[in-house]
Amino acid sequence: MIYILFLFSLLAFTSNAAVNDFCVADLKGPDSPSGYQCKPTKEVTVDDFVFSGLVAGNTTNTFNAALTSAFVTDFPGVNGLGVSAARLDIAKGGSIPMHTHPAATELLIMVEGKITAGFMTPFAVYTKTLKPGDIMVFPQGQLHFQVNSGKGKATAFLAFSSANPGAQLLDLLLFGNSIPSELIAQTTFLDVDQVKKVKRRFGGRG
């Protein structure tokens, strides 16, 4: 009986986006693999479907880059629609390090400057220096990167096939943790001193 009740409640939750025209996220509630619960229709306004914050971000940081997101937590109207967006700004010499989006394919649309971007699979590496007007796609889950290879700042707009694409940055996963440096050195073939140096940069311990 418990399983039957659970199944009915799950169907009732997931069917909102399917049978309704939209399902604006109720950010006060919990997130789930199928998205947020719907805000009551009477509380929905046009502002839920408009995002006005896709402006240049602050690139004064470790990576000399900024990502301004329009994900479901920023833009409740995209909940359940399988789409979101972001703006990417990379200062001269900056980069977005190796990372993946477990829940989405990414589309990069170049606007300004030059970005050398690429992704890799177990069998091949695909890289290209992009200029304004170019578009590149990064398949879901593939390890990829973007580097400013021009003489000034670079700007691109990003589109994702999920309202909440998620991100896992390889540098932060490896060095922003408390795993003993000796263990990381053994598994990456880096010297222990090198590991400790990078850990200090990313706030890691051990």
Short mmCIF file of C-alpha atoms in Angstrom, two decimals:
data_model
loop_
_atom_site.label_atom_id
_atom_site.label_comp_id
_atom_site.label_asym_id
_atom_site.label_seq_id
_atom_site.Cartn_x
_atom_site.Cartn_y
_atom_site.Cartn_z
CA MET A 1 0.00 0.00 0.00
CA ILE A 2 2.85 2.38 0.84
CA TYR A 3 4.42 1.78 -2.58
CA ILE A 4 1.10 2.42 -4.32
CA LEU A 5 0.62 5.71 -2.47
CA PHE A 6 4.19 6.73 -3.32
CA LEU A 7 3.61 5.94 -7.00
CA PHE A 8 0.43 8.01 -7.13
CA SER A 9 2.11 10.96 -5.38
CA LEU A 10 5.06 10.76 -7.80
CA LEU A 11 2.77 10.71 -10.81
CA ALA A 12 0.80 13.65 -9.44
CA PHE A 13 4.00 15.63 -8.98
CA THR A 14 5.63 14.88 -12.34
CA SER A 15 2.42 15.32 -14.29
CA ASN A 16 2.20 19.04 -13.46
CA ALA A 17 4.75 20.03 -16.09
CA ALA A 18 3.28 17.60 -18.61
CA VAL A 19 -0.39 18.59 -18.41
CA ASN A 20 -0.01 22.28 -17.55
CA ASP A 21 1.31 24.98 -19.85
CA PHE A 22 4.13 25.66 -17.40
CA CYS A 23 5.33 24.96 -13.89
CA VAL A 24 7.03 28.00 -12.38
CA ALA A 25 9.36 26.80 -9.64
CA ASP A 26 8.33 27.22 -6.04
CA LEU A 27 11.83 27.85 -4.72
CA LYS A 28 10.59 27.63 -1.13
CA GLY A 29 10.11 23.91 -1.59
CA PRO A 30 12.65 21.13 -2.15
CA ASP A 31 14.35 20.39 -5.45
CA SER A 32 14.11 16.90 -6.96
CA PRO A 33 15.36 15.04 -10.06
CA SER A 34 12.19 16.16 -11.85
CA GLY A 35 12.49 19.78 -10.71
CA TYR A 36 10.77 21.99 -8.17
CA GLN A 37 7.12 21.84 -7.32
CA CYS A 38 4.90 24.34 -9.09
CA LYS A 39 4.15 27.74 -7.64
CA PRO A 40 0.36 28.23 -7.29
CA THR A 41 -0.93 29.63 -10.58
CA LYS A 42 -2.58 32.59 -8.88
CA GLU A 43 0.85 33.65 -7.56
CA VAL A 44 2.57 33.51 -10.97
CA THR A 45 3.44 36.84 -12.63
CA VAL A 46 5.14 37.85 -15.86
CA ASP A 47 8.32 38.50 -13.88
CA ASP A 48 8.66 34.74 -13.36
CA PHE A 49 9.25 34.44 -17.12
CA VAL A 50 11.74 37.30 -17.44
CA PHE A 51 15.39 37.35 -16.30
CA SER A 52 17.17 40.70 -16.39
CA GLY A 53 20.49 39.76 -14.82
CA LEU A 54 22.47 38.39 -17.76
CA VAL A 55 25.16 41.06 -17.42
CA ALA A 56 28.96 40.94 -17.25
CA GLY A 57 30.29 39.23 -14.15
CA ASN A 58 33.31 39.99 -11.98
CA THR A 59 36.38 38.27 -13.45
CA THR A 60 38.69 39.16 -10.56
CA ASN A 61 39.21 35.65 -9.20
CA THR A 62 41.44 32.58 -9.50
CA PHE A 63 40.25 31.77 -13.02
CA ASN A 64 39.92 35.38 -14.29
CA ALA A 65 36.46 34.38 -15.46
CA ALA A 66 32.81 34.78 -14.49
CA LEU A 67 29.66 32.80 -15.19
CA THR A 68 26.37 34.66 -14.78
CA SER A 69 23.66 32.02 -14.63
CA ALA A 70 19.99 32.00 -15.54
CA PHE A 71 19.26 28.57 -14.07
CA VAL A 72 16.05 27.59 -12.35
CA THR A 73 17.24 28.98 -9.01
CA ASP A 74 17.74 32.36 -10.72
CA PHE A 75 14.92 32.10 -13.25
CA PRO A 76 11.94 30.10 -11.89
CA GLY A 77 10.06 30.20 -15.19
CA VAL A 78 12.37 27.61 -16.80
CA ASN A 79 11.39 24.94 -14.29
CA GLY A 80 10.39 21.74 -16.08
CA LEU A 81 11.12 23.16 -19.54
CA GLY A 82 14.51 21.51 -20.05
CA VAL A 83 16.33 24.76 -20.86
CA SER A 84 18.44 27.44 -19.16
CA ALA A 85 21.10 29.99 -20.07
CA ALA A 86 24.20 31.78 -18.83
CA ARG A 87 26.70 34.47 -19.78
CA LEU A 88 30.41 33.72 -19.83
CA ASP A 89 33.02 36.47 -19.41
CA ILE A 90 36.72 35.60 -19.49
CA ALA A 91 39.39 38.24 -18.94
CA LYS A 92 42.66 38.19 -20.87
CA GLY A 93 44.63 35.10 -19.84
CA GLY A 94 41.66 33.58 -18.05
CA SER A 95 40.00 30.23 -18.43
CA ILE A 96 37.17 27.96 -17.40
CA PRO A 97 39.02 24.80 -16.28
CA MET A 98 38.13 21.22 -17.11
CA HIS A 99 34.57 20.49 -15.99
CA THR A 100 31.42 18.58 -16.79
CA HIS A 101 27.68 19.21 -16.68
CA PRO A 102 26.17 15.92 -15.52
CA ALA A 103 22.61 16.94 -16.40
CA ALA A 104 22.90 18.92 -19.63
CA THR A 105 24.37 19.47 -23.06
CA GLU A 106 25.92 22.94 -23.42
CA LEU A 107 25.76 25.24 -26.44
CA LEU A 108 28.32 28.10 -26.54
CA ILE A 109 27.59 31.15 -28.73
CA MET A 110 30.57 33.45 -29.22
CA VAL A 111 29.94 37.20 -28.95
CA GLU A 112 33.30 38.91 -28.40
CA GLY A 113 36.99 38.04 -28.47
CA LYS A 114 38.49 34.59 -29.00
CA ILE A 115 37.99 31.43 -26.97
CA THR A 116 39.81 28.17 -27.51
CA ALA A 117 37.37 25.50 -26.38
CA GLY A 118 37.20 21.75 -26.50
CA PHE A 119 35.94 18.52 -25.05
CA MET A 120 37.35 15.03 -24.81
CA THR A 121 36.17 11.46 -24.86
CA PRO A 122 38.12 8.27 -24.08
CA PHE A 123 38.93 8.09 -27.79
CA ALA A 124 39.45 11.64 -29.08
CA VAL A 125 39.92 15.34 -28.28
CA TYR A 126 37.97 18.04 -30.13
CA THR A 127 39.29 21.62 -29.88
CA LYS A 128 38.68 24.83 -31.83
CA THR A 129 39.52 28.52 -31.51
CA LEU A 130 36.16 30.29 -31.72
CA LYS A 131 35.44 33.81 -32.95
CA PRO A 132 32.26 35.95 -32.78
CA GLY A 133 29.43 34.23 -34.61
CA ASP A 134 30.75 30.72 -33.95
CA ILE A 135 28.73 28.15 -32.00
CA MET A 136 30.11 25.02 -30.33
CA VAL A 137 28.24 22.22 -28.60
CA PHE A 138 29.55 20.18 -25.66
CA PRO A 139 27.68 16.88 -25.26
CA GLN A 140 26.19 16.10 -21.86
CA GLY A 141 28.65 14.76 -19.32
CA GLN A 142 31.78 15.29 -21.46
CA LEU A 143 34.85 16.87 -19.86
CA HIS A 144 35.37 20.28 -21.50
CA PHE A 145 37.08 23.67 -21.11
CA GLN A 146 37.21 27.24 -22.40
CA VAL A 147 40.35 29.42 -22.55
CA ASN A 148 40.61 33.08 -23.58
CA SER A 149 43.13 32.91 -26.42
CA GLY A 150 42.67 36.49 -27.62
CA LYS A 151 44.31 39.81 -26.79
CA GLY A 152 41.38 41.21 -24.80
CA LYS A 153 38.29 40.02 -22.94
CA ALA A 154 36.05 37.31 -24.35
CA THR A 155 32.29 36.97 -24.01
CA ALA A 156 29.90 34.17 -24.91
CA PHE A 157 26.34 33.18 -24.16
CA LEU A 158 25.54 29.63 -23.10
CA ALA A 159 22.41 27.54 -23.46
CA PHE A 160 21.79 24.29 -21.58
CA SER A 161 19.36 21.42 -22.12
CA SER A 162 18.34 21.44 -18.47
CA ALA A 163 16.87 23.98 -16.07
CA ASN A 164 19.58 22.97 -13.60
CA PRO A 165 22.63 21.65 -15.52
CA GLY A 166 24.95 21.25 -12.53
CA ALA A 167 28.74 21.51 -12.79
CA GLN A 168 31.71 19.54 -11.54
CA LEU A 169 35.06 21.35 -11.82
CA LEU A 170 37.97 18.94 -11.97
CA ASP A 171 40.40 21.28 -10.17
CA LEU A 172 38.03 21.82 -7.26
CA LEU A 173 37.19 18.13 -7.02
CA LEU A 174 40.87 17.17 -6.91
CA PHE A 175 42.31 19.97 -4.80
CA GLY A 176 39.47 21.65 -2.89
CA ASN A 177 39.03 18.79 -0.45
CA SER A 178 40.49 17.19 2.67
CA ILE A 179 41.83 14.00 1.05
CA PRO A 180 45.46 13.53 2.18
CA SER A 181 47.90 15.09 -0.30
CA GLU A 182 49.95 11.90 -0.34
CA LEU A 183 46.93 9.93 -1.61
CA ILE A 184 46.18 12.47 -4.34
CA ALA A 185 49.85 12.42 -5.36
CA GLN A 186 49.73 8.63 -5.71
CA THR A 187 46.62 8.72 -7.89
CA THR A 188 47.66 11.67 -10.10
CA PHE A 189 51.43 11.09 -10.35
CA LEU A 190 52.05 14.63 -9.08
CA ASP A 191 54.62 15.41 -6.40
CA VAL A 192 53.23 15.87 -2.89
CA ASP A 193 54.61 19.43 -2.79
CA GLN A 194 52.81 20.24 -6.03
CA VAL A 195 49.54 18.88 -4.64
CA LYS A 196 49.88 20.92 -1.45
CA LYS A 197 50.63 24.08 -3.45
CA VAL A 198 47.50 23.68 -5.59
CA LYS A 199 45.42 22.74 -2.54
CA ARG A 200 46.34 26.03 -0.91
CA ARG A 201 45.07 27.82 -4.00
CA PHE A 202 41.70 26.06 -3.95
CA GLY A 203 41.15 25.98 -0.20
CA GLY A 204 41.89 22.30 0.24
CA ARG A 205 43.29 20.68 3.38
CA GLY A 206 45.37 17.63 4.17
#
